[in-house]
Coordinates of C-alpha atoms in Angstrom, one line a residue:
X2 CA 74.4 94.9 -43.9
X3 CA 77.8 94.8 -42.3
X4 CA 79.9 91.7 -42.9
X5 CA 82.0 90.1 -40.1
X6 CA 84.8 87.7 -41.1
X7 CA 85.1 85.8 -37.8
X8 CA 83.7 84.9 -34.4
X9 CA 84.8 84.3 -30.9
X10 CA 84.4 80.6 -31.5
X11 CA 86.8 80.8 -34.5
X12 CA 89.4 82.6 -32.4
X13 CA 89.1 79.9 -29.6
X14 CA 89.6 77.2 -32.2
X15 CA 93.0 78.7 -33.1
X16 CA 94.3 78.8 -29.6
X17 CA 96.0 75.9 -27.7
X18 CA 93.4 74.4 -25.3
X19 CA 90.7 76.5 -26.9
X20 CA 90.5 79.0 -24.0
X21 CA 90.9 82.7 -23.9
X22 CA 92.8 84.9 -21.4
X23 CA 90.6 86.2 -18.6
X24 CA 91.1 89.8 -19.7
X25 CA 89.7 89.0 -23.1
X26 CA 86.8 87.1 -21.7
X27 CA 85.9 90.0 -19.5
X28 CA 86.2 92.5 -22.4
X29 CA 84.1 90.3 -24.7
X30 CA 81.6 89.7 -21.9
X31 CA 81.0 93.4 -21.4
X32 CA 80.5 93.8 -25.1
X33 CA 78.0 91.0 -25.3
X34 CA 76.1 92.0 -22.1
X35 CA 75.7 95.5 -23.5
X36 CA 74.3 94.1 -26.8
X37 CA 72.0 91.7 -25.1
X38 CA 70.7 94.4 -22.7
X39 CA 70.0 96.6 -25.7
X40 CA 67.9 93.9 -27.3
X41 CA 66.1 93.1 -24.1
X42 CA 65.0 96.7 -23.8
X43 CA 63.4 96.3 -27.2
X44 CA 61.6 93.2 -26.0
X45 CA 63.7 90.7 -28.0
X46 CA 64.9 87.4 -26.5
X47 CA 68.0 85.8 -28.0
X48 CA 67.7 82.2 -26.7
X49 CA 70.8 81.0 -28.6
X50 CA 73.8 82.6 -27.1
X51 CA 77.1 80.7 -27.8
X52 CA 80.6 81.6 -28.9
X53 CA 80.1 80.7 -32.5
X54 CA 77.3 83.3 -32.6
X55 CA 79.5 86.1 -31.2
X56 CA 81.0 87.9 -34.2
X57 CA 84.1 90.0 -34.0
X58 CA 84.6 93.3 -35.8
X59 CA 87.8 95.0 -37.0
X60 CA 88.5 96.4 -33.5
X61 CA 88.2 93.0 -31.9
X62 CA 84.9 93.8 -30.2
X63 CA 82.3 91.1 -29.8
X64 CA 79.0 91.6 -31.7
X65 CA 75.8 89.5 -31.4
X66 CA 74.7 87.4 -34.3
X67 CA 71.8 85.1 -34.9
X68 CA 69.6 86.8 -32.4
X69 CA 65.8 86.7 -32.1
X70 CA 65.3 83.9 -34.6
X71 CA 64.5 81.2 -32.0
X72 CA 61.9 83.5 -30.3
X73 CA 60.1 83.8 -33.6
X74 CA 59.5 80.0 -33.6
X75 CA 57.7 80.0 -30.2
X76 CA 54.1 79.3 -30.5
X77 CA 54.5 77.2 -33.7
X78 CA 53.6 73.5 -33.6
X79 CA 56.7 71.4 -34.1
X80 CA 56.0 68.1 -35.9
X81 CA 59.3 66.6 -34.9
X82 CA 60.7 66.7 -31.3
X83 CA 64.2 67.0 -32.7
X84 CA 63.3 70.5 -33.9
X85 CA 63.6 71.6 -30.3
X86 CA 67.2 72.4 -31.3
X87 CA 65.9 75.2 -33.5
X88 CA 64.8 76.9 -30.4
X89 CA 68.4 76.9 -29.1
X90 CA 71.5 74.7 -28.8
X91 CA 71.0 72.0 -26.1
X92 CA 74.5 72.6 -24.5
X93 CA 73.5 76.2 -23.8
X94 CA 69.8 75.9 -23.1
X95 CA 68.3 76.9 -19.7
X96 CA 65.9 74.4 -17.9
X97 CA 62.8 76.3 -18.8
X98 CA 63.8 76.5 -22.4
X99 CA 63.3 72.8 -23.1
X100 CA 59.5 72.8 -22.2
X101 CA 58.6 76.5 -21.8
X102 CA 54.8 75.9 -21.7
X103 CA 55.3 73.3 -18.9
X104 CA 58.5 74.2 -17.0
X105 CA 58.7 77.8 -18.0
X106 CA 57.9 80.3 -19.0
X107 CA 60.9 81.8 -20.8
X108 CA 62.0 85.3 -19.9
X109 CA 64.9 87.7 -20.1
X110 CA 66.7 85.7 -17.4
X111 CA 66.7 82.7 -19.8
X112 CA 69.4 84.4 -21.8
X113 CA 71.4 84.8 -18.6
X114 CA 71.9 81.0 -18.5
X115 CA 73.1 80.9 -22.1
X116 CA 75.4 83.9 -21.5
X117 CA 77.0 82.2 -18.5
X118 CA 77.5 78.9 -20.4
X119 CA 79.3 80.9 -23.2
X120 CA 81.6 82.7 -20.7
X121 CA 82.5 79.4 -19.0
X122 CA 83.4 77.9 -22.4
X123 CA 85.6 80.9 -23.3
X124 CA 87.4 80.5 -19.9
X125 CA 87.9 76.7 -20.0
X126 CA 87.9 75.8 -23.7
X127 CA 85.3 73.1 -22.9
X128 CA 81.8 73.2 -24.2
X129 CA 79.2 72.7 -21.5
X130 CA 78.0 69.0 -21.6
X131 CA 80.5 68.2 -24.3
X132 CA 79.9 64.8 -25.8
X133 CA 76.4 64.5 -24.4
X134 CA 73.3 63.9 -26.5
X135 CA 70.3 66.2 -26.3
X136 CA 68.4 63.6 -24.3
X137 CA 71.3 63.2 -21.9
X138 CA 71.5 67.0 -21.4
X139 CA 67.8 67.2 -20.8
X140 CA 68.1 64.5 -18.1
X141 CA 71.1 66.4 -16.4
X142 CA 69.8 70.0 -16.7
X143 CA 66.0 69.6 -16.4
X144 CA 65.5 66.6 -14.3
X145 CA 68.6 66.3 -12.2
X146 CA 69.2 70.1 -12.0
X147 CA 72.9 69.8 -12.6
X148 CA 75.1 72.8 -13.6
X149 CA 78.0 73.1 -16.0
X150 CA 81.6 72.7 -14.9
X151 CA 82.7 75.9 -13.2
X152 CA 86.1 77.6 -12.9
X153 CA 87.1 77.9 -9.3
X154 CA 89.3 81.0 -9.1
X155 CA 87.5 84.0 -10.7
X156 CA 87.1 87.6 -9.6
X157 CA 84.5 87.6 -6.8
X158 CA 82.0 89.8 -8.6
X159 CA 82.2 87.6 -11.8
X160 CA 82.0 84.4 -9.8
X161 CA 79.0 85.7 -8.0
X162 CA 77.0 86.8 -11.0
X163 CA 77.9 83.7 -13.0
X164 CA 76.8 81.5 -10.1
X165 CA 73.5 83.3 -10.1
X166 CA 73.0 82.7 -13.8
X167 CA 72.8 78.9 -13.1
X168 CA 69.9 79.1 -10.7
X169 CA 67.3 76.5 -11.7
X170 CA 64.5 79.0 -11.0
X171 CA 65.1 81.9 -13.5
X172 CA 63.6 84.4 -11.1
X173 CA 66.7 84.1 -8.9
X174 CA 69.1 84.8 -11.8
X175 CA 70.6 88.2 -12.4
X176 CA 69.2 90.4 -15.2
X177 CA 71.6 91.5 -18.0
X178 CA 72.1 94.9 -16.4
X179 CA 73.5 93.2 -13.3
X180 CA 75.8 91.1 -15.5
X181 CA 77.0 94.1 -17.4
X182 CA 77.7 96.0 -14.2
X183 CA 79.9 93.1 -12.9
X184 CA 81.8 92.7 -16.2
X185 CA 82.3 96.5 -16.6
X186 CA 83.7 96.8 -13.0
X187 CA 86.1 93.8 -13.5
X188 CA 87.4 94.2 -17.0
X189 CA 89.9 97.0 -16.3
X190 CA 91.7 95.0 -13.5
X191 CA 94.9 93.1 -14.2
X192 CA 93.6 89.6 -13.5
X193 CA 96.1 87.7 -15.8
X194 CA 99.0 88.3 -13.5
X195 CA 97.4 86.7 -10.4
X196 CA 97.7 83.1 -11.4
X197 CA 94.7 82.5 -13.6
X198 CA 96.7 81.2 -16.6
X199 CA 98.5 78.4 -14.7
X200 CA 97.5 74.8 -14.7
X201 CA 96.6 74.7 -11.0
X202 CA 93.1 76.2 -11.5
X203 CA 90.5 73.7 -10.3
X204 CA 87.3 72.9 -12.1
X205 CA 84.3 72.3 -9.9
X206 CA 80.7 71.4 -10.9
X207 CA 78.9 73.1 -8.0
X208 CA 80.2 76.5 -7.0
X209 CA 79.8 77.2 -3.3
X210 CA 79.9 80.9 -2.3
X211 CA 79.4 82.1 1.3
X212 CA 78.0 85.5 0.1
X213 CA 76.0 84.4 -2.9
X214 CA 73.4 87.0 -3.8
X215 CA 69.7 86.2 -4.2
X216 CA 69.1 88.3 -7.3
X217 CA 65.3 88.0 -6.8
X218 CA 65.4 90.4 -3.9
X219 CA 66.9 93.3 -6.0
X220 CA 64.8 93.3 -9.2
X221 CA 62.2 95.7 -7.9
X222 CA 63.7 99.1 -6.9
X223 CA 61.7 100.4 -4.0
X224 CA 60.6 104.0 -3.6
X225 CA 59.4 106.3 -0.8
X226 CA 55.6 105.9 -0.5
X227 CA 55.6 102.2 -1.5
X228 CA 53.4 99.8 0.5
X229 CA 55.5 96.9 1.7
X230 CA 55.4 93.7 3.7
X231 CA 58.0 91.2 5.0
X232 CA 59.0 88.5 2.6
X233 CA 57.5 85.1 3.3
X234 CA 59.8 82.4 4.6
X235 CA 60.9 79.9 2.1
X236 CA 58.3 77.2 1.5
X237 CA 55.8 79.0 3.7
X238 CA 52.3 79.6 2.7
X239 CA 51.1 81.7 5.6
X240 CA 52.1 85.2 6.7
X241 CA 51.9 84.6 10.5
X242 CA 55.6 85.2 11.1
X243 CA 55.8 88.5 9.2
X244 CA 57.5 91.3 11.1
X245 CA 55.9 93.8 8.8
X246 CA 52.5 92.6 7.7
X247 CA 51.7 96.1 6.3
X248 CA 53.8 99.2 6.2
X249 CA 54.8 102.3 4.1
X250 CA 58.3 103.3 3.2
X251 CA 59.0 106.8 4.6
X252 CA 62.8 106.9 3.9
X253 CA 65.7 105.3 2.1
X254 CA 69.3 105.5 3.3
X255 CA 72.4 105.0 1.0
X256 CA 70.3 104.6 -2.2
X257 CA 73.5 103.9 -4.1
X258 CA 74.0 100.5 -2.3
X259 CA 72.6 97.3 -3.7
X260 CA 70.7 96.5 -0.4
X261 CA 70.2 99.9 1.4
X262 CA 68.4 100.4 4.7
X263 CA 64.8 101.7 4.5
X264 CA 62.5 103.2 7.1
X265 CA 59.1 101.6 7.2
X266 CA 56.2 103.1 9.2
X267 CA 53.9 100.3 10.6
X268 CA 50.5 101.0 12.0
X269 CA 50.5 100.7 15.8
X270 CA 54.2 101.5 16.2
X271 CA 55.4 104.9 17.4
X272 CA 58.5 105.2 15.2
X273 CA 59.5 103.7 11.8
X274 CA 61.3 100.4 11.6
X275 CA 64.8 100.3 10.0
X276 CA 65.2 97.2 7.9
X277 CA 67.2 96.1 4.8
X278 CA 65.5 96.5 1.5
X279 CA 65.9 92.8 0.7
X280 CA 63.7 91.8 3.6
X281 CA 60.5 93.4 2.3
X282 CA 58.5 93.2 -0.9
X283 CA 56.3 95.8 -2.5
X284 CA 52.5 95.5 -2.4
X285 CA 50.4 97.2 -5.0
X286 CA 46.7 97.0 -5.3
X287 CA 46.8 94.1 -2.7
X288 CA 49.2 92.0 -4.8
X289 CA 52.9 91.3 -4.6
X290 CA 55.3 89.4 -6.8
X291 CA 55.3 85.7 -5.9
X292 CA 51.6 85.6 -5.0
X293 CA 49.4 82.8 -6.3
X294 CA 46.7 84.3 -8.5
X295 CA 43.7 83.2 -10.6
X296 CA 42.7 84.7 -13.8
X297 CA 39.0 85.8 -14.0
X298 CA 38.8 84.9 -17.7
X299 CA 38.8 81.2 -18.5
X300 CA 40.9 79.7 -21.3
X301 CA 41.3 75.9 -21.7
X302 CA 44.7 76.3 -23.4
X303 CA 46.3 77.6 -20.2
X304 CA 45.8 77.0 -16.5
X305 CA 43.6 79.4 -14.6
X306 CA 46.0 79.5 -11.6
X307 CA 49.6 80.8 -11.7
X308 CA 52.3 82.8 -10.0
X309 CA 52.5 86.6 -10.2
X310 CA 55.9 87.6 -11.5
X311 CA 55.6 91.4 -11.4
X312 CA 53.2 94.2 -10.8
X313 CA 53.8 97.8 -11.8
X314 CA 52.8 100.8 -9.9
X315 CA 50.3 101.5 -12.7
X316 CA 48.7 98.0 -12.2
X317 CA 50.3 96.2 -15.1
X318 CA 51.0 92.6 -14.2
X319 CA 52.9 89.6 -15.6
X320 CA 51.9 86.1 -14.6
X321 CA 53.5 82.6 -15.2
X322 CA 50.9 80.1 -16.3
X323 CA 51.0 76.5 -17.5
X324 CA 50.3 76.3 -21.2
X325 CA 52.1 79.6 -22.1
X326 CA 55.6 79.9 -23.5
X327 CA 56.0 83.4 -22.2
X328 CA 54.6 85.5 -19.3
X329 CA 50.9 86.4 -19.5
X330 CA 50.5 90.2 -19.5
X331 CA 47.4 92.1 -18.3
X332 CA 46.1 94.3 -15.5
X333 CA 45.6 93.6 -11.8
X334 CA 41.8 93.9 -12.3
X335 CA 42.0 90.6 -14.3
X336 CA 43.3 88.7 -11.2
X337 CA 42.0 87.4 -7.9
X338 CA 44.0 85.8 -5.1
X339 CA 44.2 82.0 -5.2
X340 CA 45.1 79.4 -2.7
X341 CA 48.9 79.3 -2.1
X342 CA 50.9 76.1 -2.5
X343 CA 54.3 75.3 -1.1
X344 CA 56.9 72.5 -1.1
X345 CA 56.0 69.8 1.4
X346 CA 52.2 70.0 1.1
X347 CA 50.2 66.9 0.3
X348 CA 47.8 67.3 -2.7
X349 CA 45.3 65.2 -4.5
X350 CA 43.5 65.5 -7.8
X351 CA 40.0 67.1 -7.3
X352 CA 37.2 64.5 -7.6
X353 CA 35.4 66.3 -10.4
X354 CA 38.5 66.4 -12.7
X355 CA 38.0 63.5 -15.1
X356 CA 40.5 64.6 -17.7
X357 CA 43.5 66.2 -16.0
X358 CA 46.2 68.1 -17.9
X359 CA 48.8 65.7 -16.6
X360 CA 48.4 62.0 -15.8
X361 CA 47.8 61.3 -12.1
X362 CA 48.8 58.2 -10.2
X363 CA 46.0 55.9 -9.1
X364 CA 45.6 53.0 -6.7
X365 CA 44.8 49.5 -7.8
X366 CA 41.2 50.0 -7.1
X367 CA 41.1 53.1 -9.2
X368 CA 41.2 55.5 -6.3
X369 CA 43.3 58.7 -6.3
X370 CA 46.8 58.6 -4.7
X371 CA 47.8 61.5 -2.6
X372 CA 51.2 63.0 -3.5
X373 CA 53.7 65.5 -2.0
X374 CA 54.9 68.7 -3.7
X375 CA 58.6 68.5 -4.2
X376 CA 59.1 71.5 -6.5
X377 CA 57.2 74.4 -8.0
X378 CA 58.1 75.8 -11.4
X379 CA 57.8 79.6 -12.0
X380 CA 54.6 79.1 -13.9
X381 CA 53.0 77.3 -10.9
X382 CA 53.4 73.8 -12.4
X383 CA 53.7 71.4 -9.4
X384 CA 56.2 68.6 -9.3
X385 CA 54.4 65.9 -7.2
X386 CA 56.1 62.8 -5.8
X387 CA 54.2 59.9 -4.5
X388 CA 56.1 58.4 -1.5
X389 CA 53.5 55.7 -1.2
X390 CA 54.2 54.5 -4.8
X391 CA 57.5 52.7 -5.4
X392 CA 58.4 51.6 -8.9
X393 CA 61.7 50.1 -10.2
X394 CA 63.7 51.5 -7.3
X395 CA 62.4 55.1 -7.6
X396 CA 59.6 57.0 -6.1
X397 CA 56.8 57.8 -8.6
X398 CA 56.3 61.4 -9.6
X399 CA 54.3 63.5 -12.0
X400 CA 53.4 67.1 -12.9
X401 CA 50.2 68.8 -11.8
X402 CA 48.1 71.8 -12.6
X403 CA 47.5 73.8 -9.4
X404 CA 44.0 74.5 -10.7
X405 CA 43.2 70.8 -10.7
X406 CA 44.5 69.7 -7.2
X407 CA 43.5 70.3 -3.6
X408 CA 45.5 70.3 -0.4
X409 CA 45.1 67.2 1.8
X410 CA 46.0 67.0 5.5
X411 CA 45.6 64.4 8.2
X412 CA 43.2 66.5 10.1
X413 CA 40.8 66.8 7.1
X414 CA 40.6 63.1 6.5
X415 CA 37.3 61.7 7.8
X416 CA 37.3 58.4 9.6
X417 CA 40.0 56.0 10.5
X418 CA 40.1 54.4 7.1
X419 CA 40.8 57.7 5.3
X420 CA 43.4 58.6 7.9
X421 CA 45.2 55.3 7.4
X422 CA 45.1 55.7 3.6
X423 CA 46.7 59.2 4.1
X424 CA 49.4 57.6 6.2
X425 CA 50.1 55.1 3.4
X426 CA 50.7 58.0 1.1
X427 CA 53.5 59.3 3.3
X428 CA 55.8 56.4 2.3
X429 CA 55.7 53.2 0.4
X430 CA 56.9 51.3 3.4
X431 CA 54.0 52.2 5.6
X432 CA 51.8 49.3 4.5
X433 CA 54.5 46.6 4.8
X434 CA 55.4 48.1 8.2
X435 CA 51.8 47.9 9.4
X436 CA 51.5 44.3 8.1
X437 CA 54.7 43.3 9.9
X438 CA 53.6 45.0 13.1
X439 CA 50.2 43.3 12.9
X440 CA 51.9 39.9 12.2
X441 CA 54.2 40.1 15.2
X442 CA 51.4 41.5 17.4
X443 CA 49.2 38.5 16.4
X444 CA 52.0 36.1 16.9
X445 CA 52.8 37.5 20.4
X446 CA 49.1 37.5 21.3
X447 CA 48.8 33.9 20.2
X448 CA 51.7 32.8 22.3
X449 CA 50.3 34.7 25.3
X450 CA 46.8 33.2 24.9
X451 CA 48.3 29.7 24.4
X452 CA 50.2 30.0 27.7
X453 CA 47.2 31.4 29.5
X454 CA 45.0 28.4 28.3
X455 CA 47.7 25.8 29.1
X456 CA 48.3 27.1 32.7
X457 CA 44.8 26.5 34.1
X458 CA 44.6 23.1 32.4
X459 CA 47.7 21.8 34.1
X460 CA 46.5 23.1 37.4
X461 CA 43.2 21.3 36.9
X462 CA 44.9 18.0 36.1
X463 CA 47.1 18.3 39.2
X464 CA 44.0 19.1 41.3
X465 CA 42.1 16.0 40.0
X466 CA 45.1 13.8 40.7
X467 CA 45.4 15.2 44.3
X468 CA 41.7 14.7 44.9
X469 CA 41.9 11.1 43.7
X470 CA 44.9 10.4 46.0
X471 CA 43.1 11.9 49.0
X472 CA 40.0 9.9 48.2
X473 CA 41.9 6.6 48.1
X474 CA 43.6 7.4 51.4
X475 CA 40.2 8.3 53.0
X476 CA 38.7 5.0 51.6
X477 CA 41.6 3.0 53.0
X478 CA 41.3 4.6 56.4
X479 CA 37.5 4.1 56.4
X480 CA 37.8 0.5 55.2
X481 CA 40.4 -0.2 57.8
X482 CA 38.1 1.2 60.5
X483 CA 35.2 -0.8 59.3
X484 CA 37.1 -4.0 58.9
X485 CA 38.4 -3.8 62.5
X486 CA 34.9 -4.6 63.8
X487 CA 34.3 -7.7 61.6
X488 CA 36.0 -11.1 61.3
X489 CA 38.8 -11.0 58.7
X490 CA 37.1 -13.3 56.1
X491 CA 33.9 -11.1 56.2
X492 CA 35.9 -7.9 56.1
X493 CA 37.9 -9.1 53.1
X494 CA 34.7 -9.9 51.2
X495 CA 33.1 -6.5 51.9
X496 CA 36.1 -4.1 51.8
X497 CA 38.8 -5.9 49.9
X498 CA 42.3 -6.7 51.0
X499 CA 42.4 -3.9 53.6
X500 CA 42.6 -6.1 56.6
X501 CA 45.3 -8.7 56.9
X502 CA 44.4 -12.2 58.0
X503 CA 45.8 -13.3 61.3
X504 CA 48.4 -15.9 60.8

């Protein structure tokens, strides 16, 4: 076994500010990416990339150390939650690495996150999430989806690939071969003389790039003869808007480019369509990466429904499933299509599920609350928020197994009561709003009814008064007329003082 006297971390500790020149970072980065790629081709995950584990040889080349050990621990039951650090160092761990069987699974792109964290530390001299506890880092990385501090002025290719390494969904991160290509192409340029070493470099926590690459679109190299279809729109479950519902590649132009044009023959069209490679996805045996699938064989330890990550031309598949730390591997014949879920849908726990994998929110009477999907993990695990439930200033949320829930829509709710209950699930303020509207409506109706009752009564009183006055006048006239024919004493006795006595 060869012995190495130092590491990149040791070298950084000896420098002022603890940061390395850009040229050295690019050179070390190329060495490390080459080593990681070699291990990945052997099926080995590292999961603990950090400067202290990057050894240096006599020629000042970076060599990987402490690799593969964390991956050996996966699948073991850990009696102490603190032992999660044995599966990696919190400051360099990807989101899915914290809970791989729930928010995972882990994959080769998990190492891309740790690699990028290490490169940023070499450039800035600052450890990602320095001074934070493991619990605080978990809150920031996993729950709040924050990213490490990022140097602003980097070579475009390096900035692009490092930005991709910090995608929350590991499927959108670059593979190590893409990282190696970027570092190999950038390491020979003279970057130290263009202002990198001065103190004016700005550190930002969210890099914004106009031409950021979606690495997911370039992981499957298409070939002539492949069956393809248009990629579904983001957060869309239906293929109605597909320009190419079913086609065959008949030609590829400029194969050396990252996103070449391809010619696709579509049934019903006279000539082939010319589209970018990134706009279509390969369909093999009726399946495409990203499809929701269901395993034919049941296993209580894992979910039955997950997301297809890859399908080879030979029918070999990998699927992300809740309950598994790594991707499930099998054959397409083991799968069948499942109902697709997307962000924004309302879901509810199925009535026959008495013991769900994750705790579900319930109403006061014990009824099931309807929630809205806010995020979908690569293994199909649903993050469900309950807009109708408000607790301590925050909207309630939980995780859900797609096998245990069903989609709920306003049209499918039977009866007015069910439709109103579904409206309540849209937002916690719906019920108070309806109560307020009902109160003001009742108040206004009461005032209107009160006025309506008071108006006829006043008219009736006035009518009675007028009738009494008219009657008195008529009586006086009649008495006067009658009294005129009688002597005054007699008239006064019969009709009252209506006739004056003659004086």
